[in-house]
mmCIF file of C-alpha atoms and ligand atoms in Angstrom:
data_model
loop_
_atom_site.group_PDB
_atom_site.id
_atom_site.type_symbol
_atom_site.label_atom_id
_atom_site.label_comp_id
_atom_site.label_asym_id
_atom_site.label_seq_id
_atom_site.Cartn_x
_atom_site.Cartn_y
_atom_site.Cartn_z
ATOM 1 C CA MET A 17 20.360 36.461 -19.544
ATOM 2 C CA ASN A 18 18.584 32.551 -19.236
ATOM 3 C CA THR A 19 20.286 29.686 -17.639
ATOM 4 C CA GLU A 20 22.575 28.003 -19.932
ATOM 5 C CA PRO A 21 20.535 24.307 -19.710
ATOM 6 C CA LEU A 22 23.796 21.980 -20.269
ATOM 7 C CA TYR A 23 21.317 19.242 -19.370
ATOM 8 C CA TYR A 24 19.717 19.266 -22.886
ATOM 9 C CA GLN A 25 23.600 19.546 -24.496
ATOM 10 C CA ASP A 26 24.819 16.295 -22.636
ATOM 11 C CA PRO A 27 22.522 14.514 -19.790
ATOM 12 C CA TYR A 28 24.939 12.675 -18.778
ATOM 13 C CA LEU A 29 27.153 15.407 -17.098
ATOM 14 C CA ARG A 30 27.042 15.200 -13.835
ATOM 15 C CA ALA A 31 29.499 17.862 -12.386
ATOM 16 C CA PHE A 32 29.938 21.700 -13.622
ATOM 17 C CA THR A 33 31.180 24.929 -12.821
ATOM 18 C CA ALA A 34 28.964 27.919 -12.937
ATOM 19 C CA ARG A 35 28.316 31.798 -11.588
ATOM 20 C CA VAL A 36 25.769 33.059 -9.943
ATOM 21 C CA ILE A 37 23.314 35.086 -11.421
ATOM 22 C CA GLY A 38 20.193 35.485 -9.336
ATOM 23 C CA ARG A 39 19.319 35.068 -5.832
ATOM 24 C CA ARG A 40 16.089 34.957 -3.840
ATOM 25 C CA ARG A 41 14.460 32.901 -0.527
ATOM 26 C CA HIS A 42 11.824 30.172 -1.819
ATOM 27 C CA ASP A 43 10.081 28.711 1.521
ATOM 28 C CA GLY A 44 12.169 30.818 3.535
ATOM 29 C CA LYS A 45 15.396 29.028 2.116
ATOM 30 C CA GLU A 46 18.372 30.616 0.169
ATOM 31 C CA THR A 47 17.772 29.981 -3.521
ATOM 32 C CA VAL A 48 20.558 30.932 -6.505
ATOM 33 C CA ALA A 49 19.972 30.543 -10.068
ATOM 34 C CA LEU A 50 23.048 29.886 -12.231
ATOM 35 C CA ASP A 51 24.404 31.268 -15.284
ATOM 36 C CA ARG A 52 24.101 27.375 -16.864
ATOM 37 C CA THR A 53 23.659 24.184 -15.032
ATOM 38 C CA ALA A 54 23.208 20.314 -15.623
ATOM 39 C CA PHE A 55 20.658 19.931 -12.056
ATOM 40 C CA TYR A 56 17.499 19.109 -14.846
ATOM 41 C CA PRO A 57 14.226 21.691 -12.629
ATOM 42 C CA THR A 58 10.596 19.608 -11.928
ATOM 43 C CA GLY A 59 8.597 19.156 -15.511
ATOM 44 C CA GLY A 60 7.375 17.139 -18.347
ATOM 45 C CA GLY A 61 6.270 14.439 -15.766
ATOM 46 C CA GLN A 62 9.914 14.177 -14.701
ATOM 47 C CA PRO A 63 11.289 15.139 -10.915
ATOM 48 C CA HIS A 64 13.902 17.579 -10.351
ATOM 49 C CA ASP A 65 17.829 16.385 -9.515
ATOM 50 C CA THR A 66 19.847 17.047 -6.334
ATOM 51 C CA GLY A 67 23.183 17.367 -5.528
ATOM 52 C CA THR A 68 25.099 19.831 -3.870
ATOM 53 C CA LEU A 69 26.687 23.127 -4.211
ATOM 54 C CA ASN A 70 29.942 23.994 -3.276
ATOM 55 C CA ASP A 71 29.046 21.392 -0.682
ATOM 56 C CA VAL A 72 25.682 22.841 -0.705
ATOM 57 C CA ALA A 73 22.928 20.474 -0.322
ATOM 58 C CA VAL A 74 20.536 21.175 -3.611
ATOM 59 C CA THR A 75 16.898 19.946 -2.236
ATOM 60 C CA ASP A 76 14.780 21.398 -5.108
ATOM 61 C CA VAL A 77 14.840 22.632 -8.779
ATOM 62 C CA PHE A 78 12.490 25.166 -10.360
ATOM 63 C CA ALA A 79 12.683 26.661 -13.819
ATOM 64 C CA GLU A 80 10.924 30.646 -14.126
ATOM 65 C CA ASP A 81 10.768 32.698 -16.992
ATOM 66 C CA GLY A 82 14.061 30.897 -18.155
ATOM 67 C CA LEU A 83 16.140 30.774 -15.176
ATOM 68 C CA VAL A 84 16.966 27.755 -13.152
ATOM 69 C CA TRP A 85 17.089 27.361 -9.417
ATOM 70 C CA HIS A 86 18.433 25.950 -7.463
ATOM 71 C CA VAL A 87 17.193 25.440 -3.712
ATOM 72 C CA LEU A 88 19.708 24.896 -1.320
ATOM 73 C CA ALA A 89 19.656 23.379 2.421
ATOM 74 C CA GLY A 90 22.074 26.611 3.672
ATOM 75 C CA GLU A 91 23.219 29.762 3.306
ATOM 76 C CA LEU A 92 25.502 29.614 -0.817
ATOM 77 C CA THR A 93 27.959 33.343 -0.228
ATOM 78 C CA ALA A 94 30.288 32.307 -3.796
ATOM 79 C CA ASP A 95 29.554 33.590 -6.184
ATOM 80 C CA THR A 96 31.301 31.053 -8.253
ATOM 81 C CA VAL A 97 29.967 27.171 -7.747
ATOM 82 C CA THR A 98 31.435 23.673 -8.113
ATOM 83 C CA ALA A 99 28.240 21.942 -8.716
ATOM 84 C CA ALA A 100 27.667 18.017 -9.203
ATOM 85 C CA LEU A 101 24.532 15.987 -9.187
ATOM 86 C CA ASP A 102 23.098 12.603 -7.085
ATOM 87 C CA TRP A 103 24.001 10.701 -10.538
ATOM 88 C CA SER A 104 22.296 7.432 -9.157
ATOM 89 C CA ARG A 105 18.903 9.860 -9.113
ATOM 90 C CA ARG A 106 19.159 10.964 -12.417
ATOM 91 C CA PHE A 107 20.373 8.117 -13.684
ATOM 92 C CA ASP A 108 17.130 6.507 -12.752
ATOM 93 C CA HIS A 109 15.333 8.977 -13.784
ATOM 94 C CA MET A 110 16.715 8.643 -16.902
ATOM 95 C CA GLN A 111 15.890 5.277 -17.337
ATOM 96 C CA GLN A 112 12.455 5.729 -15.645
ATOM 97 C CA HIS A 113 11.358 8.281 -18.514
ATOM 98 C CA THR A 114 13.487 6.294 -21.640
ATOM 99 C CA GLY A 115 11.365 3.223 -20.697
ATOM 100 C CA GLN A 116 7.979 4.970 -20.611
ATOM 101 C CA HIS A 117 8.229 6.215 -24.248
ATOM 102 C CA ILE A 118 9.569 3.370 -25.393
ATOM 103 C CA LEU A 119 6.583 1.181 -23.159
ATOM 104 C CA SER A 120 4.212 4.123 -24.131
ATOM 105 C CA GLN A 121 5.041 3.438 -28.036
ATOM 106 C CA ALA A 122 4.693 -0.357 -27.753
ATOM 107 C CA PHE A 123 1.508 -0.004 -26.590
ATOM 108 C CA ILE A 124 0.418 1.658 -29.570
ATOM 109 C CA VAL A 125 2.087 -0.520 -32.127
ATOM 110 C CA GLU A 126 0.598 -3.623 -30.282
ATOM 111 C CA ARG A 127 -2.252 -2.621 -29.349
ATOM 112 C CA ASN A 128 -3.338 0.519 -30.255
ATOM 113 C CA ALA A 129 -3.479 2.321 -26.271
ATOM 114 C CA GLU A 130 -2.057 5.665 -26.016
ATOM 115 C CA THR A 131 -0.547 7.382 -22.852
ATOM 116 C CA VAL A 132 -2.722 10.184 -21.767
ATOM 117 C CA ALA A 133 -0.827 10.820 -18.667
ATOM 118 C CA PHE A 134 2.848 10.081 -17.350
ATOM 119 C CA HIS A 135 3.898 10.161 -14.019
ATOM 120 C CA LEU A 136 7.606 9.075 -12.480
ATOM 121 C CA GLY A 137 7.070 8.072 -9.283
ATOM 122 C CA ALA A 138 9.850 7.382 -6.293
ATOM 123 C CA THR A 139 8.820 4.076 -6.295
ATOM 124 C CA ALA A 140 7.355 3.316 -10.050
ATOM 125 C CA SER A 141 6.076 4.948 -12.218
ATOM 126 C CA THR A 142 2.809 5.432 -14.255
ATOM 127 C CA ILE A 143 1.364 6.061 -17.509
ATOM 128 C CA ASP A 144 -2.829 6.089 -17.987
ATOM 129 C CA LEU A 145 -3.869 4.456 -21.653
ATOM 130 C CA ASN A 146 -6.985 5.825 -22.910
ATOM 131 C CA ARG A 147 -8.504 1.888 -23.198
ATOM 132 C CA THR A 148 -8.999 -0.623 -20.445
ATOM 133 C CA ASP A 149 -10.072 -3.498 -22.300
ATOM 134 C CA LEU A 150 -6.485 -5.149 -21.753
ATOM 135 C CA GLY A 151 -5.622 -8.214 -19.558
ATOM 136 C CA PRO A 152 -2.588 -10.317 -18.408
ATOM 137 C CA ALA A 153 -1.667 -11.122 -22.203
ATOM 138 C CA ASP A 154 -2.169 -7.778 -23.688
ATOM 139 C CA LEU A 155 0.593 -6.528 -21.022
ATOM 140 C CA ALA A 156 2.487 -9.573 -21.396
ATOM 141 C CA ALA A 157 2.790 -9.026 -24.738
ATOM 142 C CA VAL A 158 3.444 -5.023 -24.462
ATOM 143 C CA GLU A 159 6.415 -5.789 -22.582
ATOM 144 C CA ALA A 160 7.487 -8.295 -24.147
ATOM 145 C CA ALA A 161 7.898 -6.004 -27.358
ATOM 146 C CA ALA A 162 8.983 -2.927 -25.626
ATOM 147 C CA ASN A 163 12.066 -4.822 -24.294
ATOM 148 C CA ARG A 164 12.844 -6.403 -27.474
ATOM 149 C CA VAL A 165 13.358 -2.328 -28.500
ATOM 150 C CA LEU A 166 15.999 -2.491 -25.641
ATOM 151 C CA ASP A 167 17.144 -5.546 -26.642
ATOM 152 C CA GLU A 168 17.988 -4.100 -30.119
ATOM 153 C CA ALA A 169 20.111 -1.207 -28.389
ATOM 154 C CA ARG A 170 19.128 1.528 -30.648
ATOM 155 C CA PRO A 171 20.323 5.104 -29.930
ATOM 156 C CA VAL A 172 18.440 7.826 -28.505
ATOM 157 C CA THR A 173 18.597 11.319 -29.442
ATOM 158 C CA ALA A 174 17.174 14.981 -28.806
ATOM 159 C CA ALA A 175 16.522 18.059 -30.741
ATOM 160 C CA PHE A 176 14.766 21.161 -31.219
ATOM 161 C CA VAL A 177 13.151 20.907 -34.588
ATOM 162 C CA THR A 178 10.981 23.647 -36.930
ATOM 163 C CA GLN A 179 7.666 23.739 -37.629
ATOM 164 C CA GLU A 180 8.244 21.897 -40.986
ATOM 165 C CA GLU A 181 10.696 19.373 -39.687
ATOM 166 C CA LEU A 182 8.138 18.599 -37.342
ATOM 167 C CA ALA A 183 5.385 17.816 -39.417
ATOM 168 C CA ARG A 184 7.379 14.987 -41.623
ATOM 169 C CA LEU A 185 7.818 12.974 -37.865
ATOM 170 C CA PRO A 186 5.656 10.180 -37.039
ATOM 171 C CA LEU A 187 4.743 11.764 -33.738
ATOM 172 C CA ARG A 188 2.993 9.682 -30.926
ATOM 173 C CA LYS A 189 0.464 12.600 -29.708
ATOM 174 C CA PRO A 190 1.289 16.387 -31.223
ATOM 175 C CA PRO A 191 2.910 18.645 -28.905
ATOM 176 C CA LYS A 192 1.042 21.490 -26.649
ATOM 177 C CA ILE A 193 3.960 23.860 -27.011
ATOM 178 C CA THR A 194 4.301 25.378 -30.414
ATOM 179 C CA GLU A 195 7.621 27.018 -29.979
ATOM 180 C CA ALA A 196 10.903 25.480 -29.205
ATOM 181 C CA ILE A 197 10.109 21.936 -29.548
ATOM 182 C CA ARG A 198 12.856 19.137 -28.473
ATOM 183 C CA ILE A 199 12.166 15.693 -30.074
ATOM 184 C CA VAL A 200 13.205 12.711 -28.260
ATOM 185 C CA GLN A 201 13.895 10.279 -31.090
ATOM 186 C CA VAL A 202 14.351 5.967 -30.249
ATOM 187 C CA THR A 203 15.557 5.550 -33.214
ATOM 188 C CA GLY A 204 13.127 4.114 -35.889
ATOM 189 C CA PHE A 205 11.208 3.489 -33.002
ATOM 190 C CA ASP A 206 9.442 6.441 -30.917
ATOM 191 C CA TRP A 207 9.486 10.218 -31.678
ATOM 192 C CA SER A 208 7.869 12.043 -28.900
ATOM 193 C CA ALA A 209 8.123 15.589 -28.274
ATOM 194 C CA CYS A 210 10.305 15.846 -24.186
ATOM 195 C CA GLY A 211 11.762 18.410 -21.714
ATOM 196 C CA GLY A 212 12.966 15.283 -19.941
ATOM 197 C CA THR A 213 16.714 13.685 -19.564
ATOM 198 C CA HIS A 214 17.184 10.254 -21.283
ATOM 199 C CA VAL A 215 19.693 7.565 -21.860
ATOM 200 C CA ALA A 216 21.746 7.697 -24.716
ATOM 201 C CA ASN A 217 21.213 4.163 -25.903
ATOM 202 C CA SER A 218 17.617 2.146 -25.719
ATOM 203 C CA ALA A 219 19.611 -0.582 -24.440
ATOM 204 C CA GLN A 220 20.770 1.668 -20.983
ATOM 205 C CA VAL A 221 17.037 0.925 -19.806
ATOM 206 C CA GLY A 222 18.158 -1.592 -18.400
ATOM 207 C CA LEU A 223 14.706 -3.813 -18.088
ATOM 208 C CA ILE A 224 11.058 -2.520 -18.970
ATOM 209 C CA LYS A 225 8.462 -4.710 -15.929
ATOM 210 C CA ILE A 226 4.519 -4.501 -15.830
ATOM 211 C CA VAL A 227 3.671 -4.837 -12.093
ATOM 212 C CA GLY A 228 0.393 -3.216 -11.900
ATOM 213 C CA ALA A 229 -2.558 -2.653 -14.119
ATOM 214 C CA GLU A 230 -5.499 -0.813 -12.474
ATOM 215 C CA ARG A 231 -8.376 0.805 -13.942
ATOM 216 C CA ARG A 232 -9.686 4.149 -13.106
ATOM 217 C CA GLY A 233 -12.681 5.113 -15.299
ATOM 218 C CA PRO A 234 -11.887 5.654 -18.899
ATOM 219 C CA GLU A 235 -8.478 4.737 -18.509
ATOM 220 C CA LEU A 236 -5.911 1.626 -17.425
ATOM 221 C CA ARG A 237 -3.251 2.770 -15.325
ATOM 222 C CA ILE A 238 0.044 0.981 -15.976
ATOM 223 C CA SER A 239 2.922 0.556 -13.072
ATOM 224 C CA PHE A 240 6.196 -0.084 -14.259
ATOM 225 C CA LEU A 241 9.565 0.001 -13.238
ATOM 226 C CA CYS A 242 12.569 -0.189 -15.389
ATOM 227 C CA GLY A 243 16.328 -0.420 -14.574
ATOM 228 C CA GLY A 244 17.953 -0.586 -11.703
ATOM 229 C CA ARG A 245 13.980 -0.084 -9.847
ATOM 230 C CA ALA A 246 13.594 -3.041 -11.552
ATOM 231 C CA ARG A 247 16.529 -5.353 -10.833
ATOM 232 C CA ALA A 248 16.122 -3.952 -7.450
ATOM 233 C CA ASP A 249 12.000 -5.464 -7.470
ATOM 234 C CA TYR A 250 13.182 -8.739 -8.667
ATOM 235 C CA ALA A 251 16.172 -9.378 -5.812
ATOM 236 C CA ARG A 252 13.042 -8.388 -3.413
ATOM 237 C CA LEU A 253 10.747 -10.816 -5.132
ATOM 238 C CA GLN A 254 14.123 -13.797 -5.220
ATOM 239 C CA GLU A 255 14.242 -12.856 -1.836
ATOM 240 C CA LEU A 256 10.697 -13.111 -0.983
ATOM 241 C CA MET A 257 10.327 -16.527 -2.685
ATOM 242 C CA SER A 258 13.420 -18.651 -1.665
ATOM 243 C CA GLY A 259 11.942 -17.478 2.346
ATOM 244 C CA LEU A 260 8.986 -19.126 1.604
ATOM 245 C CA ALA A 261 10.539 -22.081 -0.470
ATOM 246 C CA ALA A 262 12.619 -22.199 2.997
ATOM 247 C CA ARG A 263 9.713 -22.069 4.897
ATOM 248 C CA PHE A 264 7.788 -24.614 3.442
ATOM 249 C CA THR A 265 11.003 -26.516 2.567
ATOM 250 C CA CYS A 266 10.449 -26.702 -0.839
ATOM 251 C CA ALA A 267 11.173 -25.978 -3.991
ATOM 252 C CA GLN A 268 10.082 -22.447 -5.145
ATOM 253 C CA ASP A 269 7.559 -23.524 -7.834
ATOM 254 C CA GLU A 270 6.433 -26.510 -5.339
ATOM 255 C CA VAL A 271 5.390 -23.390 -2.870
ATOM 256 C CA PRO A 272 1.735 -22.480 -4.690
ATOM 257 C CA HIS A 273 0.999 -26.360 -3.445
ATOM 258 C CA ALA A 274 2.053 -26.111 -0.200
ATOM 259 C CA VAL A 275 -0.209 -23.482 0.128
ATOM 260 C CA GLU A 276 -3.006 -24.798 -1.202
ATOM 261 C CA ARG A 277 -2.474 -28.088 1.351
ATOM 262 C CA LEU A 278 -1.393 -26.153 3.755
ATOM 263 C CA ALA A 279 -4.858 -23.752 3.570
ATOM 264 C CA ARG A 280 -6.551 -27.065 2.614
ATOM 265 C CA GLU A 281 -5.765 -28.346 6.036
ATOM 266 C CA ASN A 282 -6.279 -25.738 8.299
ATOM 267 C CA GLN A 283 -10.036 -25.678 6.745
ATOM 268 C CA THR A 284 -9.854 -29.252 7.953
ATOM 269 C CA THR A 285 -8.551 -29.207 11.326
ATOM 270 C CA ARG A 286 -10.666 -25.830 12.366
ATOM 271 C CA LYS A 287 -14.005 -28.028 11.225
ATOM 272 C CA ALA A 288 -12.429 -30.642 13.473
ATOM 273 C CA LEU A 289 -11.429 -27.973 16.289
ATOM 274 C CA GLU A 290 -15.691 -26.616 16.224
ATOM 275 C CA GLU A 291 -16.920 -30.203 16.791
ATOM 276 C CA LEU A 292 -14.705 -30.756 19.726
ATOM 277 C CA GLU A 293 -15.609 -27.375 21.005
ATOM 278 C CA ALA A 294 -19.241 -27.898 20.416
ATOM 279 C CA GLN A 295 -18.934 -31.188 22.489
ATOM 280 C CA TRP A 296 -16.715 -29.454 25.475
ATOM 281 C CA VAL A 297 -19.498 -26.778 25.523
ATOM 282 C CA GLU A 298 -21.716 -28.895 25.923
ATOM 283 C CA ALA A 299 -20.350 -31.435 28.391
ATOM 284 C CA THR A 300 -19.084 -28.184 30.547
ATOM 285 C CA ALA A 301 -22.343 -26.951 29.947
ATOM 286 C CA ALA A 302 -23.785 -29.854 31.827
ATOM 287 C CA ALA A 303 -21.134 -30.010 34.553
ATOM 288 C CA TRP A 304 -22.165 -26.069 35.843
ATOM 289 C CA TRP A 305 -25.646 -26.674 35.583
ATOM 290 C CA ALA A 306 -25.219 -29.862 37.983
ATOM 291 C CA THR A 307 -23.287 -27.741 40.063
ATOM 292 C CA GLY A 308 -26.108 -25.029 40.056
ATOM 293 C CA GLN A 309 -28.113 -23.852 42.879
ATOM 294 C CA GLN A 310 -31.674 -25.096 42.816
ATOM 295 C CA LEU A 311 -33.737 -22.045 43.905
ATOM 296 C CA PRO A 312 -37.661 -22.437 45.009
ATOM 297 C CA ASN A 313 -40.064 -23.222 43.019
ATOM 298 C CA ALA A 314 -41.760 -19.903 41.038
ATOM 299 C CA ALA A 315 -44.654 -20.223 39.603
ATOM 300 C CA SER A 316 -43.398 -20.840 36.329
ATOM 301 C CA GLY A 317 -42.038 -24.250 37.653
ATOM 302 C CA PRO A 318 -38.801 -25.053 39.420
ATOM 303 C CA GLN A 319 -35.708 -22.677 38.621
ATOM 304 C CA ARG A 320 -31.858 -23.652 38.442
ATOM 305 C CA LEU A 321 -29.102 -20.747 39.768
ATOM 306 C CA VAL A 322 -26.030 -21.858 38.298
ATOM 307 C CA VAL A 323 -22.866 -18.852 39.010
ATOM 308 C CA GLN A 324 -19.456 -19.980 37.507
ATOM 309 C CA THR A 325 -15.861 -18.033 36.421
ATOM 310 C CA ALA A 326 -13.358 -19.675 33.838
ATOM 311 C CA ASP A 327 -10.273 -18.706 32.149
ATOM 312 C CA ILE A 328 -11.179 -18.864 28.704
ATOM 313 C CA PRO A 329 -12.524 -16.734 25.661
ATOM 314 C CA PRO A 330 -15.395 -14.278 25.769
ATOM 315 C CA GLU A 331 -16.469 -16.409 22.842
ATOM 316 C CA ARG A 332 -16.908 -19.556 24.271
ATOM 317 C CA LEU A 333 -18.253 -17.899 27.306
ATOM 318 C CA LYS A 334 -21.304 -17.068 25.314
ATOM 319 C CA LYS A 335 -21.306 -20.205 23.513
ATOM 320 C CA LEU A 336 -22.024 -21.858 27.646
ATOM 321 C CA ALA A 337 -24.704 -19.334 28.529
ATOM 322 C CA GLN A 338 -26.009 -20.197 25.644
ATOM 323 C CA ALA A 339 -26.873 -24.019 26.136
ATOM 324 C CA LEU A 340 -26.997 -22.678 29.219
ATOM 325 C CA ARG A 341 -30.249 -21.197 28.364
ATOM 326 C CA GLU A 342 -31.848 -23.718 26.493
ATOM 327 C CA ARG A 343 -32.443 -26.057 29.599
ATOM 328 C CA PRO A 344 -36.145 -24.967 31.508
ATOM 329 C CA GLY A 345 -35.665 -22.783 34.446
ATOM 330 C CA THR A 346 -31.998 -21.833 33.979
ATOM 331 C CA ILE A 347 -30.983 -18.562 35.521
ATOM 332 C CA ALA A 348 -26.934 -18.406 33.998
ATOM 333 C CA LEU A 349 -23.903 -15.676 35.730
ATOM 334 C CA LEU A 350 -20.986 -16.156 33.802
ATOM 335 C CA ALA A 351 -17.924 -14.484 33.924
ATOM 336 C CA ALA A 352 -14.404 -14.846 31.879
ATOM 337 C CA ARG A 353 -11.404 -13.972 33.845
ATOM 338 C CA GLY A 354 -8.458 -12.484 31.070
ATOM 339 C CA GLU A 355 -7.346 -8.742 30.076
ATOM 340 C CA ARG A 356 -10.768 -7.719 29.836
ATOM 341 C CA PRO A 357 -12.648 -9.632 32.231
ATOM 342 C CA GLN A 358 -16.228 -10.165 30.796
ATOM 343 C CA LEU A 359 -19.794 -11.223 32.192
ATOM 344 C CA ILE A 360 -23.038 -12.979 30.663
ATOM 345 C CA PHE A 361 -26.037 -13.299 32.296
ATOM 346 C CA ALA A 362 -28.344 -15.442 30.660
ATOM 347 C CA ARG A 363 -31.999 -17.155 31.570
ATOM 348 C CA GLY A 364 -34.159 -19.399 29.907
ATOM 349 C CA ASP A 365 -37.411 -17.991 28.160
ATOM 350 C CA ASP A 366 -39.228 -19.881 31.248
ATOM 351 C CA VAL A 367 -37.372 -17.648 33.706
ATOM 352 C CA ALA A 368 -39.328 -13.813 34.373
ATOM 353 C CA LEU A 369 -36.214 -12.050 35.755
ATOM 354 C CA ASN A 370 -34.549 -9.516 33.733
ATOM 355 C CA MET A 371 -30.661 -10.248 32.968
ATOM 356 C CA GLY A 372 -30.306 -6.974 31.586
ATOM 357 C CA GLU A 373 -31.422 -4.955 34.956
ATOM 358 C CA LEU A 374 -30.036 -7.543 36.581
ATOM 359 C CA LEU A 375 -26.557 -7.094 35.033
ATOM 360 C CA ARG A 376 -26.278 -3.270 35.352
ATOM 361 C CA ALA A 377 -26.639 -3.491 39.171
ATOM 362 C CA ALA A 378 -23.784 -6.007 39.487
ATOM 363 C CA ALA A 379 -21.368 -4.760 37.328
ATOM 364 C CA VAL A 380 -21.511 -1.133 39.081
ATOM 365 C CA ALA A 381 -21.244 -3.662 42.312
ATOM 366 C CA GLY A 382 -17.791 -4.813 40.016
ATOM 367 C CA GLY A 383 -16.661 -1.458 39.229
ATOM 368 C CA GLY A 384 -17.412 -1.874 35.524
ATOM 369 C CA ARG A 385 -20.553 -1.639 33.292
ATOM 370 C CA GLY A 386 -22.821 -3.531 30.556
ATOM 371 C CA GLY A 387 -26.994 -4.140 30.271
ATOM 372 C CA GLY A 388 -29.137 -5.730 27.736
ATOM 373 C CA ARG A 389 -31.903 -7.830 26.848
ATOM 374 C CA PRO A 390 -34.522 -9.297 29.396
ATOM 375 C CA GLU A 391 -33.134 -12.941 28.597
ATOM 376 C CA TRP A 392 -29.368 -11.981 27.763
ATOM 377 C CA ALA A 393 -27.223 -9.399 28.782
ATOM 378 C CA GLN A 394 -23.445 -8.176 28.961
ATOM 379 C CA GLY A 395 -20.977 -6.081 30.346
ATOM 380 C CA GLY A 396 -17.666 -6.447 32.581
ATOM 381 C CA THR A 397 -14.998 -5.137 34.857
ATOM 382 C CA PRO A 398 -11.878 -3.519 34.979
ATOM 383 C CA THR A 399 -10.261 -6.278 36.899
ATOM 384 C CA ASN A 400 -10.976 -10.322 37.751
ATOM 385 C CA GLU A 401 -11.333 -9.295 41.507
ATOM 386 C CA GLY A 402 -14.582 -7.308 39.884
ATOM 387 C CA LEU A 403 -16.151 -9.879 38.164
ATOM 388 C CA ALA A 404 -16.117 -12.053 42.022
ATOM 389 C CA ALA A 405 -17.605 -8.529 43.277
ATOM 390 C CA ALA A 406 -20.217 -8.216 40.462
ATOM 391 C CA LEU A 407 -21.264 -12.177 40.887
ATOM 392 C CA THR A 408 -21.960 -11.784 44.367
ATOM 393 C CA ALA A 409 -24.185 -8.919 43.850
ATOM 394 C CA ALA A 410 -25.723 -10.185 41.827
ATOM 395 C CA THR A 411 -26.216 -13.627 43.392
ATOM 396 C CA ALA A 412 -27.869 -11.746 46.050
ATOM 397 C CA ILE A 413 -30.016 -9.927 44.551
ATOM 398 C CA VAL A 414 -31.566 -13.114 42.971
ATOM 399 C CA GLN A 415 -32.081 -14.893 45.722
ATOM 400 C CA ARG A 416 -33.610 -12.525 47.687
ATOM 401 C CA SER A 417 -35.957 -12.260 44.275
ATOM 402 C CA THR A 418 -36.797 -15.638 44.590
ATOM 403 C CA GLY A 419 -36.936 -15.580 48.351
ATOM 404 C CA VAL A 420 -34.157 -18.278 49.648
HETATM 405 ZN ZN1 LIG B 506 11.221 11.854 -22.281
#
């Protein structure tokens, strides 16, 4: 015998009694077929219902060869069951699904765009349209037309039809099946072959809101929310918006202006900061250079060794090293203390010493690593103490090489 689909007779049925007519294991779980059920099995883009059979949770529902199987979270020994649906989940699916019918037909009526796919998701639902050249104004027009159908509170009915009856109906698209064709009608607006569950009146869809449009090859994927989901989304956006308005101490409508002003101020501040930093770098480089050690004249001319450690970000240390190496005959051995202790060794183009080799040797002395080019090298040590050891080692090598 087949399972009697109570969800077709009355999509509003949320509790019923039934007899167990089949048992099996599905993914290791107790799974039963009933002689009648209001649990909708996954199909036609609509997810399955959940609920309980004798207080045992139903976690999945699927149809197979005329039977509807209920996958259970625990064992069920009884042969008769009292069943209850998770009604908020089911009604949500009915709202999304009926809203989809209306939205799909509105896209045809308003913009001649056909729906080629539908997915009822856990958060948003989507339809894929066969044309991609629709902009925000088109979507707004279609959404408004769809919501007018809700305002008109049109009865939604479902019935199995014969081939002759089918031929007289203005279907959106021909059904994929030829037997037991069920037509869902939004009175006077849309007729489509569908095996899902729907609300009884278009007004119960509550609200249709398009929340996204994304081009996917030759199709346009429209994301939308209906009913309770749309209301929850409105509440979320309202909370977000009032939070922003409070943060900017302004009216909600003034938030974009406030953000614009903040961005402008930020740009001005950043520019001023950059100018100040450039001045600071130049002044600090000059001060560091002044404290440097004069080395015996090399063949290329007088040389100056600058060794400094500071609590500054590595990017600023880089700028100082750059400013120092622009001064003739300068060798700068710099370190920045911090969470990631950094070393930068740099020298002027008129100095022959190899910074890459020097830093590699010095970093090892500090327990770290690094290297680089002859005129510029970077590295690090695991600790701030390591920096001091590295600088001491490097200083000794430089002084040896110049005969100090
Ligand atoms: Zn449907």
